[in-house]
Amino acid sequence: MASTRYDLTRDQLATVLDGEPRYRLDQLWEGMYTQLADPADITNLPKALRARLDDELPTALTSVTESVSDRGDTVKFLWELEGGSRVETVLMLYADRATVCVSSQAGCAMGCGFCATGQAGFTRHLTVGEIVEQVVRASQRAKHAERRVSNIVFMGMGEPMANLDPVWAATERFHGDIGLSARHITISTVGIIPGIRSLADRPLPVNLAVSLHAANDTLRNELVPINRRYPIADLMDACEDYLDSKHRRVSFEWAMIDGVNDREQDAKELAELCWKLKPSAHVNLIPLNPTPGYPTKGTALKKVYAFRDRLEELGANATVRRNRGTDIDAACGQLAAGQPVSLTPKPR
Ligand code: SAH
Ligand code: SF4
């Protein structure tokens, strides 16, 4: 695969600038990562050089559509990559932060039946440049609204732990070059234990989110097939070790599925798992977004809140996360792979 502009390291960019004064590299790097500008728009570079860079440093993402919802506060980008596969990125503007939800793979091999990406299967890993460019493009879009991206979540398409080296290289770029704090970067995993352990050995204390969805192996084997390889008890040990080494909160994602994982028994089992990691486990409850391959309804909102209250009573911390952008199929982590995408929001 050809290297695109954000795939190149500083040293590789220096080679592209061969023959130019040395300070041009600082100007280019600063322009690309601090100002988040396209090389053609880095005005302290001479015009001819800008044109050459624009030509020699191709972009990775071709925009297919951009859909807006929540009165402009949620923007979903659909991109085409080299080779033709498509991925999505979501920008969510909140009062106190702006979050970008990035994809780490085109498709996903983990086969969770309720997930649109899982239903589509795996196409390929994304490169560092393809991951970084999602954040740059979303940041440029945020700038139009006079906002600055403050948080990044790896909750788009794909399993980040199955593509950890590029995900990590992108994370270092977000932290060291774009200047985001590690505590504002979250890597979400379906529970790949070697990935969690490898993350614990890497220097930045990023947040870990684990997509749990079930608190006993029988149900979890069904909802999240990779649980057969990495069962809950081992997964909890890995989370505990992550906490010990990073002192970061671990969050459990729980997509609430009507009648499946929203019962009293589920609350009890989940609270028990949280006790083990206390006080550093936090449950995020999201009503399941039904998808064509898994049409079961999400739990009604009233019941979602009741489940949250029950968890709190049982001594676990939980928050209800309202879906963003469901009218444009953009709720973070529920990206509708392969479905038609409308440019205009569907009526609610
Ligand atoms: N592969 C990683 C990250 C991407 S998915 C993971 O699974 O953690 C991001 C989140 O969206 C996960 O918690 C995932 O379980 C959840 N998700 C997937 N499909 C969903 C759906 N239809 N409704 C609600 N949440 C969903
Ligand atoms: Fe892959 Fe995550 Fe979807 Fe499971 S929920 S299929 S791991 S993207």
PDB file of N, CA and C and ligand atoms in Angstrom, residues 105 107-119 155-160 188-192 211 213 223-226 333, ligand 2:
ATOM      1  N   GLN A 105     -10.202  -0.547  11.586  1.00  0.00           N
ATOM      2  CA  GLN A 105     -10.164  -1.556  10.526  1.00  0.00           C
ATOM      3  C   GLN A 105     -11.339  -1.311   9.580  1.00  0.00           C
ATOM      4  N   GLY A 107     -14.206  -3.126   8.341  1.00  0.00           N
ATOM      5  CA  GLY A 107     -14.863  -4.356   8.785  1.00  0.00           C
ATOM      6  C   GLY A 107     -14.256  -4.851  10.081  1.00  0.00           C
ATOM      7  N   CYS A 108     -14.632  -6.063  10.489  1.00  0.00           N
ATOM      8  CA  CYS A 108     -14.112  -6.622  11.732  1.00  0.00           C
ATOM      9  C   CYS A 108     -14.302  -8.130  11.682  1.00  0.00           C
ATOM     10  N   ALA A 109     -13.305  -8.849  12.201  1.00  0.00           N
ATOM     11  CA  ALA A 109     -13.347 -10.313  12.126  1.00  0.00           C
ATOM     12  C   ALA A 109     -13.959 -10.950  13.363  1.00  0.00           C
ATOM     13  N   MET A 110     -14.400 -10.140  14.334  1.00  0.00           N
ATOM     14  CA  MET A 110     -14.797 -10.700  15.627  1.00  0.00           C
ATOM     15  C   MET A 110     -16.213 -11.279  15.652  1.00  0.00           C
ATOM     16  N   GLY A 111     -17.004 -10.902  14.659  1.00  0.00           N
ATOM     17  CA  GLY A 111     -18.291 -11.560  14.465  1.00  0.00           C
ATOM     18  C   GLY A 111     -19.352 -11.375  15.548  1.00  0.00           C
ATOM     19  N   CYS A 112     -19.329 -10.269  16.281  1.00  0.00           N
ATOM     20  CA  CYS A 112     -20.413 -10.028  17.240  1.00  0.00           C
ATOM     21  C   CYS A 112     -21.700  -9.838  16.427  1.00  0.00           C
ATOM     22  N   GLY A 113     -22.694 -10.659  16.702  1.00  0.00           N
ATOM     23  CA  GLY A 113     -23.875 -10.720  15.854  1.00  0.00           C
ATOM     24  C   GLY A 113     -24.707  -9.454  15.829  1.00  0.00           C
ATOM     25  N   PHE A 114     -24.660  -8.671  16.921  1.00  0.00           N
ATOM     26  CA  PHE A 114     -25.510  -7.475  17.025  1.00  0.00           C
ATOM     27  C   PHE A 114     -24.880  -6.251  16.368  1.00  0.00           C
ATOM     28  N   CYS A 115     -23.646  -6.391  15.884  1.00  0.00           N
ATOM     29  CA  CYS A 115     -22.888  -5.227  15.404  1.00  0.00           C
ATOM     30  C   CYS A 115     -22.863  -5.195  13.880  1.00  0.00           C
ATOM     31  N   ALA A 116     -23.197  -4.043  13.319  1.00  0.00           N
ATOM     32  CA  ALA A 116     -23.244  -3.901  11.860  1.00  0.00           C
ATOM     33  C   ALA A 116     -21.880  -4.188  11.237  1.00  0.00           C
ATOM     34  N   THR A 117     -20.818  -3.741  11.894  1.00  0.00           N
ATOM     35  CA  THR A 117     -19.472  -3.979  11.350  1.00  0.00           C
ATOM     36  C   THR A 117     -19.150  -5.469  11.381  1.00  0.00           C
ATOM     37  N   GLY A 118     -19.506  -6.116  12.492  1.00  0.00           N
ATOM     38  CA  GLY A 118     -19.272  -7.557  12.621  1.00  0.00           C
ATOM     39  C   GLY A 118     -20.033  -8.334  11.559  1.00  0.00           C
ATOM     40  N   GLN A 119     -21.237  -7.905  11.278  1.00  0.00           N
ATOM     41  CA  GLN A 119     -22.059  -8.590  10.271  1.00  0.00           C
ATOM     42  C   GLN A 119     -21.427  -8.500   8.887  1.00  0.00           C
ATOM     43  N   MET A 155     -13.821   3.689  18.794  1.00  0.00           N
ATOM     44  CA  MET A 155     -15.085   2.967  18.891  1.00  0.00           C
ATOM     45  C   MET A 155     -15.812   2.946  17.558  1.00  0.00           C
ATOM     46  N   GLY A 156     -15.082   3.204  16.500  1.00  0.00           N
ATOM     47  CA  GLY A 156     -15.686   3.127  15.172  1.00  0.00           C
ATOM     48  C   GLY A 156     -15.636   1.686  14.685  1.00  0.00           C
ATOM     49  N   MET A 157     -15.407   1.528  13.398  1.00  0.00           N
ATOM     50  CA  MET A 157     -15.363   0.163  12.856  1.00  0.00           C
ATOM     51  C   MET A 157     -14.058  -0.522  13.240  1.00  0.00           C
ATOM     52  N   GLY A 158     -14.172  -1.811  13.521  1.00  0.00           N
ATOM     53  CA  GLY A 158     -12.979  -2.628  13.720  1.00  0.00           C
ATOM     54  C   GLY A 158     -12.603  -2.846  15.171  1.00  0.00           C
ATOM     55  N   GLU A 159     -11.696  -3.785  15.367  1.00  0.00           N
ATOM     56  CA  GLU A 159     -11.219  -4.121  16.703  1.00  0.00           C
ATOM     57  C   GLU A 159      -9.785  -3.585  16.842  1.00  0.00           C
ATOM     58  N   PRO A 160      -9.614  -2.509  17.619  1.00  0.00           N
ATOM     59  CA  PRO A 160      -8.292  -1.877  17.719  1.00  0.00           C
ATOM     60  C   PRO A 160      -7.182  -2.834  18.157  1.00  0.00           C
ATOM     61  N   SER A 188     -11.182   1.033  22.834  1.00  0.00           N
ATOM     62  CA  SER A 188     -12.253   0.104  23.174  1.00  0.00           C
ATOM     63  C   SER A 188     -11.935  -1.260  22.576  1.00  0.00           C
ATOM     64  N   THR A 189     -12.113  -2.303  23.364  1.00  0.00           N
ATOM     65  CA  THR A 189     -11.843  -3.658  22.865  1.00  0.00           C
ATOM     66  C   THR A 189     -12.965  -4.614  23.233  1.00  0.00           C
ATOM     67  N   VAL A 190     -13.125  -5.611  22.387  1.00  0.00           N
ATOM     68  CA  VAL A 190     -14.107  -6.652  22.639  1.00  0.00           C
ATOM     69  C   VAL A 190     -13.586  -7.609  23.722  1.00  0.00           C
ATOM     70  N   GLY A 191     -12.308  -7.432  24.086  1.00  0.00           N
ATOM     71  CA  GLY A 191     -11.757  -8.250  25.176  1.00  0.00           C
ATOM     72  C   GLY A 191     -10.612  -9.150  24.748  1.00  0.00           C
ATOM     73  N   ILE A 192      -9.772  -8.650  23.841  1.00  0.00           N
ATOM     74  CA  ILE A 192      -8.601  -9.417  23.375  1.00  0.00           C
ATOM     75  C   ILE A 192      -7.523  -9.294  24.462  1.00  0.00           C
ATOM     76  N   SER A 211     -15.849  -3.982  25.906  1.00  0.00           N
ATOM     77  CA  SER A 211     -17.238  -4.212  25.506  1.00  0.00           C
ATOM     78  C   SER A 211     -17.683  -5.532  26.105  1.00  0.00           C
ATOM     79  N   HIS A 213     -21.053  -6.489  27.680  1.00  0.00           N
ATOM     80  CA  HIS A 213     -22.404  -6.864  27.225  1.00  0.00           C
ATOM     81  C   HIS A 213     -23.042  -8.060  27.935  1.00  0.00           C
ATOM     82  N   LEU A 223     -23.209 -13.705  22.588  1.00  0.00           N
ATOM     83  CA  LEU A 223     -23.233 -12.334  22.078  1.00  0.00           C
ATOM     84  C   LEU A 223     -21.895 -11.936  21.471  1.00  0.00           C
ATOM     85  N   VAL A 224     -20.816 -12.357  22.100  1.00  0.00           N
ATOM     86  CA  VAL A 224     -19.468 -11.934  21.729  1.00  0.00           C
ATOM     87  C   VAL A 224     -18.630 -13.215  21.560  1.00  0.00           C
ATOM     88  N   PRO A 225     -18.625 -13.805  20.357  1.00  0.00           N
ATOM     89  CA  PRO A 225     -18.031 -15.137  20.184  1.00  0.00           C
ATOM     90  C   PRO A 225     -16.576 -15.266  20.653  1.00  0.00           C
ATOM     91  N   ILE A 226     -15.803 -14.177  20.608  1.00  0.00           N
ATOM     92  CA  ILE A 226     -14.391 -14.264  21.009  1.00  0.00           C
ATOM     93  C   ILE A 226     -14.255 -14.595  22.500  1.00  0.00           C
ATOM     94  N   GLY A 333     -19.818   3.495  17.286  1.00  0.00           N
ATOM     95  CA  GLY A 333     -19.694   2.060  17.477  1.00  0.00           C
ATOM     96  C   GLY A 333     -20.818   1.268  16.841  1.00  0.00           C
TER      97      GLY A 333
HETATM   98 FE1  SF4 B   2     -15.951  -6.032  15.956  1.00  0.00          FE
HETATM   99 FE2  SF4 B   2     -16.463  -4.474  18.082  1.00  0.00          FE
HETATM  100 FE3  SF4 B   2     -18.352  -4.973  16.252  1.00  0.00          FE
HETATM  101 FE4  SF4 B   2     -17.572  -6.932  17.864  1.00  0.00          FE
HETATM  102  S1  SF4 B   2     -18.607  -5.020  18.464  1.00  0.00           S
HETATM  103  S2  SF4 B   2     -17.875  -7.122  15.658  1.00  0.00           S
HETATM  104  S3  SF4 B   2     -15.410  -6.478  18.074  1.00  0.00           S
HETATM  105  S4  SF4 B   2     -16.469  -3.860  15.928  1.00  0.00           S
END
